[in-house]
CSV table of C-alpha atoms and ligand atoms in Angstrom, one decimal:
chain,number,residue,atom,x,y,z
X,1,MET,CA,25.2,-107.1,-3.9
X,2,PRO,CA,27.5,-105.2,-6.6
X,3,GLY,CA,25.8,-102.7,-8.4
X,4,ASN,CA,25.6,-99.0,-10.1
X,5,SER,CA,24.8,-96.2,-8.4
X,6,LYS,CA,25.1,-92.7,-8.2
X,7,PHE,CA,25.1,-92.1,-4.1
X,8,PRO,CA,21.7,-93.0,-2.2
X,9,GLU,CA,19.2,-90.1,-2.0
X,10,GLN,CA,18.6,-91.4,1.5
X,11,GLU,CA,22.8,-91.1,2.6
X,12,GLN,CA,22.5,-87.8,1.5
X,13,ARG,CA,21.7,-86.2,4.9
X,14,SER,CA,24.5,-84.9,6.8
X,15,ALA,CA,24.4,-86.3,11.2
X,16,THR,CA,23.4,-83.1,11.8
X,17,GLY,CA,20.1,-83.6,10.2
X,18,ALA,CA,19.8,-81.1,8.1
X,19,ALA,CA,19.0,-81.8,4.0
X,20,SER,CA,22.6,-81.3,1.7
X,21,PRO,CA,22.6,-79.3,-1.5
X,22,ARG,CA,22.3,-82.6,-3.5
X,23,GLU,CA,19.4,-82.7,-1.7
X,24,ARG,CA,17.9,-78.6,-2.6
X,25,GLY,CA,18.7,-79.6,-5.8
X,26,GLU,CA,21.7,-78.0,-5.6
X,27,GLY,CA,25.3,-78.9,-7.2
X,28,GLU,CA,26.7,-82.4,-8.5
X,29,ASP,CA,28.5,-85.2,-6.5
X,30,ILE,CA,32.1,-85.3,-5.5
X,31,ALA,CA,33.5,-87.8,-4.9
X,32,ILE,CA,37.2,-87.8,-2.7
X,33,ILE,CA,39.1,-90.5,-2.4
X,34,GLY,CA,41.1,-90.1,1.3
X,35,GLY,CA,39.8,-88.8,4.6
X,36,GLY,CA,43.4,-87.5,5.9
X,37,ILE,CA,43.8,-83.7,6.3
X,38,ILE,CA,43.8,-82.8,2.6
X,39,GLY,CA,41.2,-85.3,1.9
X,40,ILE,CA,38.9,-83.5,4.6
X,41,CYS,CA,40.1,-79.6,3.7
X,42,ALA,CA,38.9,-80.0,0.8
X,43,ALA,CA,35.8,-81.2,1.2
X,44,ALA,CA,35.4,-78.2,4.5
X,45,LEU,CA,35.7,-76.0,1.1
X,46,LEU,CA,33.2,-77.7,-1.6
X,47,SER,CA,31.0,-77.5,1.1
X,48,GLU,CA,30.7,-74.1,1.3
X,49,ALA,CA,30.4,-73.4,-1.8
X,50,GLY,CA,27.6,-75.6,-2.2
X,51,ARG,CA,28.8,-78.7,-3.5
X,52,SER,CA,27.5,-82.5,-2.6
X,53,VAL,CA,30.9,-84.1,-1.5
X,54,THR,CA,30.9,-88.1,-0.1
X,55,VAL,CA,34.4,-88.8,1.5
X,56,PHE,CA,35.7,-92.8,0.7
X,57,ASP,CA,38.0,-93.7,3.4
X,58,ARG,CA,39.1,-97.9,4.7
X,59,THR,CA,39.7,-96.5,8.1
X,60,GLY,CA,37.6,-93.4,8.8
X,61,ILE,CA,37.7,-89.4,9.2
X,62,CYS,CA,41.7,-88.4,9.9
X,63,GLU,CA,42.7,-92.2,11.4
X,64,GLU,CA,46.0,-92.3,9.8
X,65,THR,CA,49.3,-89.8,8.8
X,66,SER,CA,47.3,-87.5,9.5
X,67,SER,CA,46.2,-88.0,12.9
X,68,GLY,CA,49.6,-88.4,14.8
X,69,ASN,CA,51.3,-86.3,13.5
X,70,ALA,CA,53.5,-82.6,14.5
X,71,ALA,CA,51.0,-80.7,15.1
X,72,ALA,CA,52.9,-78.6,13.5
X,73,PHE,CA,51.3,-75.6,10.6
X,74,ALA,CA,55.3,-75.1,9.8
X,75,PHE,CA,54.3,-71.6,7.8
X,76,SER,CA,58.3,-70.5,8.0
X,77,ASP,CA,59.7,-73.4,6.4
X,78,VAL,CA,60.4,-72.5,3.0
X,79,LEU,CA,63.1,-74.7,2.2
X,80,PRO,CA,62.7,-77.3,-0.3
X,81,LEU,CA,64.4,-80.6,1.7
X,82,ALA,CA,67.1,-81.3,-1.5
X,83,HIS,CA,69.8,-78.2,-0.7
X,84,LYS,CA,73.3,-79.0,-0.5
X,85,GLY,CA,73.3,-78.6,2.9
X,86,MET,CA,71.0,-81.5,3.9
X,87,ILE,CA,73.1,-83.7,1.3
X,88,ARG,CA,76.2,-83.2,3.0
X,89,GLN,CA,74.9,-84.8,5.8
X,90,LEU,CA,73.3,-87.5,4.1
X,91,PRO,CA,76.4,-90.1,4.6
X,92,LYS,CA,76.8,-89.1,8.5
X,93,TRP,CA,72.7,-89.8,8.7
X,94,LEU,CA,72.7,-92.8,6.8
X,95,ALA,CA,75.7,-94.7,8.9
X,96,ASP,CA,73.3,-94.8,11.6
X,97,PRO,CA,70.6,-97.5,10.7
X,98,LEU,CA,68.5,-96.0,14.1
X,99,GLY,CA,69.4,-92.2,13.0
X,100,PRO,CA,67.5,-88.9,11.4
X,101,LEU,CA,67.7,-91.5,8.1
X,102,ALA,CA,66.8,-94.2,6.8
X,103,ILE,CA,67.4,-96.9,3.4
X,104,PRO,CA,66.5,-100.3,4.1
X,105,PRO,CA,68.8,-101.8,2.3
X,106,ALA,CA,66.3,-104.2,0.3
X,107,TYR,CA,64.5,-100.9,-0.8
X,108,LEU,CA,67.3,-98.9,-2.5
X,109,PRO,CA,66.7,-100.8,-5.9
X,110,LYS,CA,63.2,-99.6,-6.1
X,111,LEU,CA,64.1,-96.0,-4.5
X,112,LEU,CA,66.5,-95.4,-6.6
X,113,PRO,CA,65.4,-93.4,-10.0
X,114,TRP,CA,62.9,-91.6,-6.7
X,115,LEU,CA,66.2,-91.3,-5.0
X,116,ILE,CA,68.7,-89.4,-8.1
X,117,ARG,CA,65.5,-86.9,-8.9
X,118,PHE,CA,65.9,-85.9,-5.2
X,119,TRP,CA,69.0,-85.4,-5.9
X,120,ARG,CA,68.5,-83.1,-9.1
X,121,ALA,CA,65.9,-81.6,-7.7
X,122,GLY,CA,68.7,-79.9,-4.8
X,123,ALA,CA,70.4,-78.4,-8.1
X,124,ALA,CA,71.1,-74.8,-7.2
X,125,LYS,CA,68.6,-73.5,-10.5
X,126,HIS,CA,65.8,-75.6,-8.9
X,127,TYR,CA,66.3,-75.1,-5.8
X,128,GLU,CA,65.5,-71.6,-6.2
X,129,THR,CA,62.3,-72.3,-7.9
X,130,SER,CA,61.0,-74.7,-5.3
X,131,LEU,CA,61.9,-71.8,-2.7
X,132,ALA,CA,59.8,-69.1,-4.3
X,133,THR,CA,57.0,-71.8,-4.9
X,134,GLN,CA,57.2,-72.8,-1.2
X,135,ALA,CA,57.0,-69.7,-0.2
X,136,GLY,CA,54.2,-68.6,-2.4
X,137,MET,CA,52.4,-71.8,-0.9
X,138,MET,CA,53.4,-71.0,3.0
X,139,LYS,CA,52.1,-66.9,2.7
X,140,LEU,CA,48.2,-68.7,1.4
X,141,ALA,CA,48.6,-71.6,3.6
X,142,GLU,CA,48.7,-69.7,6.5
X,143,ALA,CA,46.0,-67.2,4.9
X,144,GLU,CA,44.0,-70.5,4.5
X,145,TRP,CA,44.1,-71.7,7.5
X,146,MET,CA,43.5,-68.6,10.2
X,147,SER,CA,40.2,-67.9,7.7
X,148,LEU,CA,39.4,-71.6,8.2
X,149,LEU,CA,40.0,-71.7,11.8
X,150,ASP,CA,37.6,-68.9,12.3
X,151,ARG,CA,35.1,-70.8,9.6
X,152,SER,CA,35.0,-73.7,11.4
X,153,GLY,CA,34.8,-72.9,14.9
X,154,THR,CA,38.1,-74.4,15.1
X,155,ARG,CA,40.8,-71.8,16.6
X,156,PRO,CA,40.7,-72.3,20.2
X,157,MET,CA,42.7,-75.3,19.1
X,158,LEU,CA,45.4,-72.7,17.8
X,159,ARG,CA,48.6,-72.3,19.7
X,160,GLU,CA,51.0,-69.5,18.9
X,161,GLU,CA,53.8,-70.0,21.5
X,162,GLY,CA,56.3,-70.0,19.0
X,163,SER,CA,58.8,-72.9,18.4
X,164,LEU,CA,63.0,-73.1,19.4
X,165,GLU,CA,65.3,-75.2,17.6
X,166,PHE,CA,68.5,-75.7,19.6
X,167,TYR,CA,73.3,-76.8,18.3
X,168,GLU,CA,74.8,-78.5,20.4
X,169,SER,CA,78.0,-76.2,19.0
X,170,GLU,CA,78.9,-72.9,17.0
X,171,ALA,CA,80.2,-75.0,14.0
X,172,GLU,CA,76.1,-76.6,13.3
X,173,PHE,CA,74.9,-72.6,14.3
X,174,ARG,CA,77.2,-71.8,12.0
X,175,ALA,CA,75.8,-73.7,9.6
X,176,SER,CA,72.0,-73.2,10.6
X,177,LEU,CA,73.3,-69.3,9.5
X,178,PRO,CA,72.5,-69.4,5.3
X,179,GLY,CA,68.9,-70.7,6.1
X,180,TRP,CA,68.7,-68.5,8.4
X,181,ALA,CA,68.9,-65.7,5.9
X,182,GLU,CA,67.2,-68.3,3.2
X,183,ARG,CA,64.3,-67.5,5.5
X,184,GLN,CA,64.4,-63.3,6.0
X,185,ARG,CA,64.7,-62.9,2.3
X,186,PHE,CA,60.9,-64.1,3.0
X,187,GLY,CA,59.9,-61.8,5.3
X,188,ILE,CA,60.2,-65.4,8.1
X,189,GLY,CA,61.1,-63.3,11.6
X,190,PHE,CA,63.9,-65.3,14.0
X,191,ARG,CA,65.8,-63.7,17.1
X,192,HIS,CA,69.0,-66.3,17.5
X,193,ILE,CA,69.1,-66.6,21.3
X,194,GLU,CA,71.7,-68.1,24.3
X,195,GLY,CA,72.0,-68.5,27.8
X,196,GLU,CA,69.5,-67.0,30.2
X,197,GLU,CA,67.4,-66.4,27.2
X,198,MET,CA,67.6,-70.0,25.9
X,199,ALA,CA,67.1,-71.2,29.3
X,200,ALA,CA,63.7,-68.6,30.5
X,201,LEU,CA,62.0,-70.0,27.0
X,202,GLN,CA,62.7,-73.8,27.6
X,203,PRO,CA,64.0,-74.3,31.6
X,204,GLY,CA,65.6,-77.9,32.0
X,205,LEU,CA,67.1,-78.4,28.6
X,206,SER,CA,70.5,-80.0,28.9
X,207,PRO,CA,73.8,-78.0,28.8
X,208,ARG,CA,75.1,-79.7,25.4
X,209,PHE,CA,72.9,-77.2,23.6
X,210,VAL,CA,74.9,-73.9,23.2
X,211,LYS,CA,72.9,-71.8,21.2
X,212,GLY,CA,68.9,-72.2,19.3
X,213,THR,CA,67.1,-70.0,17.6
X,214,PHE,CA,63.2,-69.3,18.1
X,215,VAL,CA,60.5,-68.2,16.2
X,216,PRO,CA,57.9,-66.3,17.0
X,217,GLY,CA,55.2,-66.9,14.9
X,218,TRP,CA,55.5,-70.5,14.6
X,219,LYS,CA,52.2,-72.5,15.7
X,220,THR,CA,50.9,-75.5,16.1
X,221,VAL,CA,47.5,-77.1,17.2
X,222,ALA,CA,46.1,-78.3,20.0
X,223,ASP,CA,46.2,-82.2,19.0
X,224,PRO,CA,45.9,-83.1,14.7
X,225,LYS,CA,43.9,-85.3,14.8
X,226,LEU,CA,41.1,-83.6,17.8
X,227,LEU,CA,41.5,-80.6,14.9
X,228,GLY,CA,40.9,-83.2,11.4
X,229,LYS,CA,38.0,-84.7,13.3
X,230,ALA,CA,36.8,-81.3,13.9
X,231,VAL,CA,36.9,-79.6,10.1
X,232,TRP,CA,35.2,-82.7,9.3
X,233,ALA,CA,32.2,-81.8,11.9
X,234,TYR,CA,31.9,-78.4,9.8
X,235,ALA,CA,31.7,-80.1,6.3
X,236,GLU,CA,29.5,-82.4,7.5
X,237,LYS,CA,26.9,-79.9,8.4
X,238,LEU,CA,27.3,-78.5,5.5
X,239,GLY,CA,25.9,-81.9,4.2
X,240,ALA,CA,29.6,-84.0,3.6
X,241,ARG,CA,29.3,-87.6,3.7
X,242,PHE,CA,31.6,-90.2,4.6
X,243,GLU,CA,31.1,-93.7,3.7
X,244,HIS,CA,33.7,-96.1,5.3
X,245,ALA,CA,34.7,-98.8,2.2
X,246,ARG,CA,38.2,-98.9,0.3
X,247,VAL,CA,38.9,-98.1,-3.2
X,248,GLU,CA,40.5,-100.8,-5.9
X,249,ARG,CA,39.9,-98.8,-8.8
X,250,VAL,CA,38.9,-95.6,-10.0
X,251,GLU,CA,37.7,-95.0,-14.4
X,252,ALA,CA,36.9,-91.4,-15.5
X,253,GLY,CA,35.2,-90.5,-18.7
X,254,ALA,CA,33.8,-87.3,-20.8
X,255,ASP,CA,30.5,-88.0,-18.0
X,256,GLY,CA,32.4,-88.4,-14.6
X,257,ALA,CA,34.4,-91.0,-12.3
X,258,THR,CA,33.6,-93.9,-11.9
X,259,ILE,CA,35.1,-95.6,-8.4
X,260,VAL,CA,35.3,-99.2,-7.7
X,261,LEU,CA,35.4,-100.4,-4.0
X,262,ALA,CA,36.8,-103.4,-2.7
X,263,ASP,CA,33.5,-105.5,-2.4
X,264,GLY,CA,33.0,-104.6,-5.8
X,265,THR,CA,29.8,-102.3,-5.7
X,266,ARG,CA,30.7,-99.3,-8.0
X,267,ARG,CA,29.9,-95.6,-6.9
X,268,THR,CA,29.5,-92.5,-9.8
X,269,ALA,CA,30.6,-88.6,-9.8
X,270,SER,CA,30.7,-85.5,-11.9
X,271,LYS,CA,34.2,-84.9,-10.7
X,272,LEU,CA,36.6,-87.0,-8.3
X,273,VAL,CA,39.5,-85.7,-5.9
X,274,ILE,CA,42.0,-88.2,-5.2
X,275,ALA,CA,43.9,-87.0,-2.1
X,276,ALA,CA,44.9,-90.9,-0.4
X,277,GLY,CA,48.3,-89.8,0.6
X,278,ALA,CA,51.5,-92.1,0.2
X,279,TRP,CA,48.5,-94.2,-1.5
X,280,SER,CA,47.8,-91.8,-4.4
X,281,HIS,CA,49.9,-92.9,-7.0
X,282,LEU,CA,48.4,-96.4,-7.2
X,283,LEU,CA,45.2,-94.8,-7.7
X,284,ALA,CA,46.9,-91.9,-10.4
X,285,LYS,CA,48.3,-95.5,-12.4
X,286,ASN,CA,44.4,-96.5,-12.7
X,287,LEU,CA,44.0,-93.1,-15.0
X,288,GLY,CA,47.4,-93.3,-17.0
X,289,ASP,CA,49.6,-91.1,-14.9
X,290,ARG,CA,52.2,-92.2,-13.7
X,291,ILE,CA,54.0,-89.7,-10.1
X,292,PRO,CA,56.8,-91.0,-8.6
X,293,LEU,CA,55.5,-90.3,-4.9
X,294,GLU,CA,57.3,-92.2,-2.3
X,295,THR,CA,56.5,-92.4,1.4
X,296,GLU,CA,58.9,-91.5,4.5
X,297,ARG,CA,57.7,-93.2,7.3
X,298,GLY,CA,58.2,-90.8,9.9
X,299,TYR,CA,58.1,-92.3,13.7
X,300,ASN,CA,56.7,-90.5,17.5
X,301,THR,CA,56.0,-91.8,21.2
X,302,THR,CA,53.6,-89.5,22.2
X,303,LEU,CA,53.5,-90.2,26.5
X,304,PRO,CA,51.7,-88.8,29.1
X,305,SER,CA,52.0,-84.7,29.2
X,306,SER,CA,53.2,-84.8,32.4
X,307,ALA,CA,56.1,-86.0,31.4
X,308,PHE,CA,57.9,-83.2,31.2
X,309,ALA,CA,56.8,-79.6,30.8
X,310,VAL,CA,58.0,-78.4,27.5
X,311,LYS,CA,56.5,-74.4,26.9
X,312,ARG,CA,56.6,-74.7,22.6
X,313,GLN,CA,58.0,-77.2,19.6
X,314,LEU,CA,61.3,-78.3,20.7
X,315,ILE,CA,63.2,-78.6,17.4
X,316,PHE,CA,66.5,-80.9,17.2
X,317,SER,CA,67.8,-80.2,13.8
X,318,GLY,CA,70.6,-82.3,14.1
X,319,HIS,CA,69.0,-85.2,15.6
X,320,GLY,CA,65.9,-84.6,12.5
X,321,PHE,CA,63.2,-85.0,15.6
X,322,VAL,CA,60.6,-82.5,17.1
X,323,ILE,CA,59.1,-82.4,21.2
X,324,THR,CA,55.7,-80.9,20.5
X,325,PRO,CA,53.3,-80.1,23.9
X,326,LEU,CA,49.6,-81.3,22.4
X,327,GLN,CA,46.6,-81.0,24.2
X,328,THR,CA,47.1,-85.0,24.8
X,329,GLY,CA,50.1,-85.4,25.7
X,330,LEU,CA,54.0,-84.6,24.9
X,331,ARG,CA,54.8,-86.0,21.0
X,332,VAL,CA,57.7,-86.8,20.5
X,333,GLY,CA,59.3,-87.7,17.1
X,334,GLY,CA,60.3,-87.3,13.6
X,335,ALA,CA,62.9,-89.1,12.0
X,336,VAL,CA,62.7,-90.1,7.7
X,337,GLU,CA,62.7,-94.0,6.5
X,338,LEU,CA,62.6,-94.3,2.6
X,339,GLY,CA,61.2,-97.7,3.3
X,340,GLY,CA,57.9,-97.4,0.6
X,341,ILE,CA,54.1,-98.8,2.0
X,342,ASP,CA,53.8,-101.8,2.7
X,343,ARG,CA,57.7,-102.9,5.0
X,344,PRO,CA,56.0,-103.5,9.0
X,345,PRO,CA,57.1,-100.5,11.7
X,346,ASN,CA,60.2,-100.8,12.9
X,347,PHE,CA,59.7,-99.1,16.5
X,348,ALA,CA,63.2,-99.5,17.4
X,349,ARG,CA,63.1,-96.3,15.7
X,350,SER,CA,60.7,-94.4,18.3
X,351,LYS,CA,62.6,-95.7,21.3
X,352,ALA,CA,65.6,-93.6,20.2
X,353,MET,CA,64.3,-90.7,20.2
X,354,LEU,CA,62.8,-91.2,23.3
X,355,GLU,CA,66.4,-92.1,24.4
X,356,LYS,CA,67.7,-89.2,23.3
X,357,ALA,CA,64.3,-86.5,24.3
X,358,LYS,CA,66.1,-88.3,27.5
X,359,ARG,CA,69.3,-87.0,27.6
X,360,PHE,CA,68.0,-83.2,26.0
X,361,LEU,CA,65.5,-83.3,28.7
X,362,PRO,CA,66.7,-84.5,31.7
X,363,GLY,CA,64.6,-84.8,34.2
X,364,LEU,CA,61.5,-86.0,30.8
X,365,ASP,CA,59.6,-88.9,32.3
X,366,PRO,CA,59.7,-92.1,29.2
X,367,SER,CA,57.7,-94.3,30.6
X,368,GLY,CA,53.4,-94.8,29.3
X,369,GLY,CA,54.0,-93.9,25.9
X,370,ARG,CA,52.2,-94.6,23.4
X,371,GLU,CA,54.7,-95.6,19.6
X,372,TRP,CA,53.2,-94.6,16.2
X,373,MET,CA,54.6,-94.5,12.5
X,374,GLY,CA,53.3,-92.9,9.5
X,375,TYR,CA,53.5,-91.8,6.3
X,376,ARG,CA,54.6,-88.7,4.5
X,377,PRO,CA,53.9,-89.1,0.6
X,378,SER,CA,56.6,-87.1,0.1
X,379,LEU,CA,57.2,-86.0,-4.1
X,380,PRO,CA,61.2,-85.7,-4.7
X,381,ASP,CA,60.8,-82.0,-6.0
X,382,SER,CA,59.6,-81.8,-1.8
X,383,LEU,CA,56.3,-79.5,-4.0
X,384,PRO,CA,52.6,-81.4,-3.5
X,385,VAL,CA,50.7,-82.2,-7.0
X,386,ILE,CA,47.7,-79.8,-7.0
X,387,GLY,CA,45.8,-80.4,-10.4
X,388,ALA,CA,44.2,-81.7,-12.9
X,389,ALA,CA,45.0,-85.5,-13.8
X,390,ARG,CA,45.3,-86.5,-17.9
X,391,ALA,CA,41.2,-88.4,-17.5
X,392,PRO,CA,38.8,-85.2,-17.4
X,393,ASN,CA,36.7,-84.5,-14.5
X,394,VAL,CA,39.8,-85.7,-11.9
X,395,TYR,CA,42.4,-83.7,-9.3
X,396,TYR,CA,44.8,-84.7,-7.6
X,397,ALA,CA,45.2,-83.4,-4.0
X,398,PHE,CA,48.6,-85.6,-2.6
X,399,GLY,CA,52.5,-85.6,-2.0
X,400,HIS,CA,52.7,-82.9,0.7
X,401,GLY,CA,55.2,-85.2,2.8
X,402,HIS,CA,57.4,-83.1,5.7
X,403,LEU,CA,53.6,-80.4,5.3
X,404,GLY,CA,50.4,-81.7,4.6
X,405,LEU,CA,49.2,-80.3,7.6
X,406,THR,CA,50.4,-76.9,7.3
X,407,GLN,CA,49.9,-77.4,3.3
X,408,SER,CA,45.4,-79.2,3.9
X,409,ALA,CA,43.6,-75.5,4.1
X,410,ALA,CA,45.5,-73.7,0.6
X,411,THR,CA,45.4,-76.7,-1.0
X,412,GLY,CA,41.7,-77.2,0.2
X,413,ARG,CA,41.5,-74.0,-1.4
X,414,LEU,CA,42.8,-74.5,-4.8
X,415,ILE,CA,41.1,-78.2,-5.5
X,416,ARG,CA,37.8,-75.4,-5.0
X,417,ASP,CA,38.9,-73.1,-7.6
X,418,LEU,CA,39.7,-76.2,-9.7
X,419,VAL,CA,36.9,-78.0,-9.0
X,420,LEU,CA,34.1,-74.8,-9.8
X,421,GLY,CA,36.5,-73.2,-12.8
X,422,GLN,CA,37.8,-70.4,-10.8
X,423,THR,CA,41.1,-68.9,-11.6
X,424,PRO,CA,43.3,-70.3,-8.0
X,425,PRO,CA,45.2,-67.5,-6.5
X,426,LEU,CA,49.0,-69.4,-7.1
X,427,ASP,CA,50.2,-69.6,-10.8
X,428,LEU,CA,49.2,-74.0,-10.2
X,429,THR,CA,52.8,-74.7,-12.8
X,430,PRO,CA,55.0,-76.0,-10.1
X,431,PHE,CA,52.3,-78.2,-8.8
X,432,ARG,CA,51.2,-79.9,-11.8
X,433,PRO,CA,50.8,-84.2,-11.5
X,434,GLN,CA,52.8,-84.2,-15.7
X,435,ARG,CA,55.8,-82.1,-14.7
X,436,PHE,CA,58.0,-85.4,-14.0
A,501,FAD,C1,56.2,-88.0,11.9
A,501,FAD,C2,55.4,-87.5,11.1
A,501,FAD,C3,55.2,-86.1,11.3
A,501,FAD,C4,54.9,-85.0,11.1
A,501,FAD,N1,54.7,-83.8,11.1
A,501,FAD,C5,54.0,-82.7,10.3
A,501,FAD,C6,54.1,-80.9,11.2
A,501,FAD,O1,54.4,-81.2,12.3
A,501,FAD,N2,53.7,-80.6,9.6
A,501,FAD,C7,53.0,-81.0,8.7
A,501,FAD,O2,52.4,-79.6,8.3
A,501,FAD,N3,52.6,-82.6,8.7
A,501,FAD,C8,53.5,-83.0,9.1
A,501,FAD,N4,53.6,-84.4,8.8
A,501,FAD,C9,53.1,-84.5,7.1
A,501,FAD,C10,51.5,-85.1,7.3
A,501,FAD,O3,51.0,-85.9,8.6
A,501,FAD,C11,51.3,-85.5,5.6
A,501,FAD,O4,51.4,-84.5,5.0
A,501,FAD,C12,50.0,-85.6,6.3
A,501,FAD,O5,49.3,-85.8,7.1
A,501,FAD,C13,48.9,-85.8,4.2
A,501,FAD,O6,48.0,-86.4,4.4
A,501,FAD,P1,47.1,-86.6,3.4
A,501,FAD,O7,45.4,-86.4,4.0
A,501,FAD,O8,47.8,-86.3,2.4
A,501,FAD,O9,47.5,-87.8,4.1
A,501,FAD,P2,46.6,-89.4,5.1
A,501,FAD,O10,46.5,-89.0,6.2
A,501,FAD,O11,47.5,-90.4,5.2
A,501,FAD,O12,45.6,-89.9,4.4
A,501,FAD,C14,45.0,-90.6,3.7
A,501,FAD,C15,44.1,-91.4,4.0
A,501,FAD,O13,43.3,-92.1,2.2
A,501,FAD,C16,43.2,-93.5,2.1
A,501,FAD,N5,43.2,-94.2,1.7
A,501,FAD,C17,44.5,-94.2,1.4
A,501,FAD,N6,44.4,-95.2,0.1
A,501,FAD,C18,43.0,-95.8,-0.1
A,501,FAD,C19,41.7,-96.8,-0.7
A,501,FAD,N7,42.5,-96.9,-1.9
A,501,FAD,N8,40.7,-96.0,0.1
A,501,FAD,C20,39.7,-95.8,0.6
A,501,FAD,N9,40.5,-95.3,1.4
A,501,FAD,C21,42.2,-95.2,1.4
A,501,FAD,C22,43.9,-93.4,3.9
A,501,FAD,O14,43.0,-94.4,4.7
A,501,FAD,C23,44.4,-92.1,4.7
A,501,FAD,O15,43.0,-92.5,5.7
A,501,FAD,C24,53.8,-85.2,9.8
A,501,FAD,C25,54.0,-86.9,8.9
A,501,FAD,C26,55.3,-87.6,10.4
A,501,FAD,C27,54.4,-89.4,9.8
């Protein structure tokens, strides 16, 4: 029966049966909407701080976009997405309906305001600020993940094999050099390679690739879904709990926040964190915040591990996809489809990337794969929203685009600091929800 309830006391026990912080009479209730990697990390850090946390999700823990991504801790990926080099590539990419970037024509009118903001974010004056902000965030991201891996006992899931990016011509290689120079400014290590060294770092590569760049510090994880679930298990041991439910609406006031579930029941919390990925703006709208969140839909195919001996993450930037060796298979995918949250997936995109992968690694066995699509939650300036809502007692943590796995532990840390009223280690002005 629909009704009003604080989180029921008997449900506060963790799966391990340990008394929760709330049962011990410590802390207040914190609700997090979204059990993706952002919500999970926020839950872990708030639980460590002794707060009583409940995560609400309509599917489960790490079951949607955070489950199937390319598994990279892309700490060196500091270049904002909108930049002149990328914008120059747009006409070529858009001309290929199954290429690295697609916009379904029917969606263009709805997308246009976001595209204009994206275009403006690429202007030189914004670019420098975004680059410096992203570099600062990545420093924190690496420190926070390395520490959380240790605290949660998940470090064995880290793979420190570096990455390899490939170029099909001297011209493509030369065009990449300004981007590498920018990374060098922020102390990111890399080495341009060719010939025997390239073949040794990845045997079996097609000779169409004439040069490459090796980034030794690039890290990946054994499987993003398994990592998310393992970090959740850690949070749960500390008392965090999960409620399987779709949130219909949120309200907030001086006394706290109310969550209205799809079955009509309500939950109240002292503090609310909205970490609902590509759907977050729909809830923010309830609270009077209009945030231009779009989704860059991405596709992949996960093959059996036996498909090819891939040594480390392989990056084909000119074609907009990567190949990642995981504990659970070989993942081939990427691409961006600016197509909103309602349109059905077009798995011809996964197939097109797999077909290219077969050409780039001629020995690859493309059979037996599982196709997938996920929704990167993306803001036009390539920075997430991390900060307080207009309404009291509500915080936002969404919009991490291509970098949600990478920046999730840092976001968890920043949200924890905001909720606890502590000073965060970064200036959060560039991330504030009201910047648009
Ligand atoms: C192809 C692809 C490759 C990628 N590769 C990488 C990579 O290598 N490295 C990297 O750092 N990032 C990568 N990303 C990006 C990364 O996956 C995302 O940024 C990240 O997963 C977003 O996490 P999230 O928690 O914000 O959202 P999600 O994982 O989408 O979680 C949001 C959750 O909120 C729930 N939810 C939404 N609305 C409601 C509601 N009303 N009620 C209840 N529950 C709700 C959903 O069920 C979902 O579980 C990639 C993305 C794609 C698509």
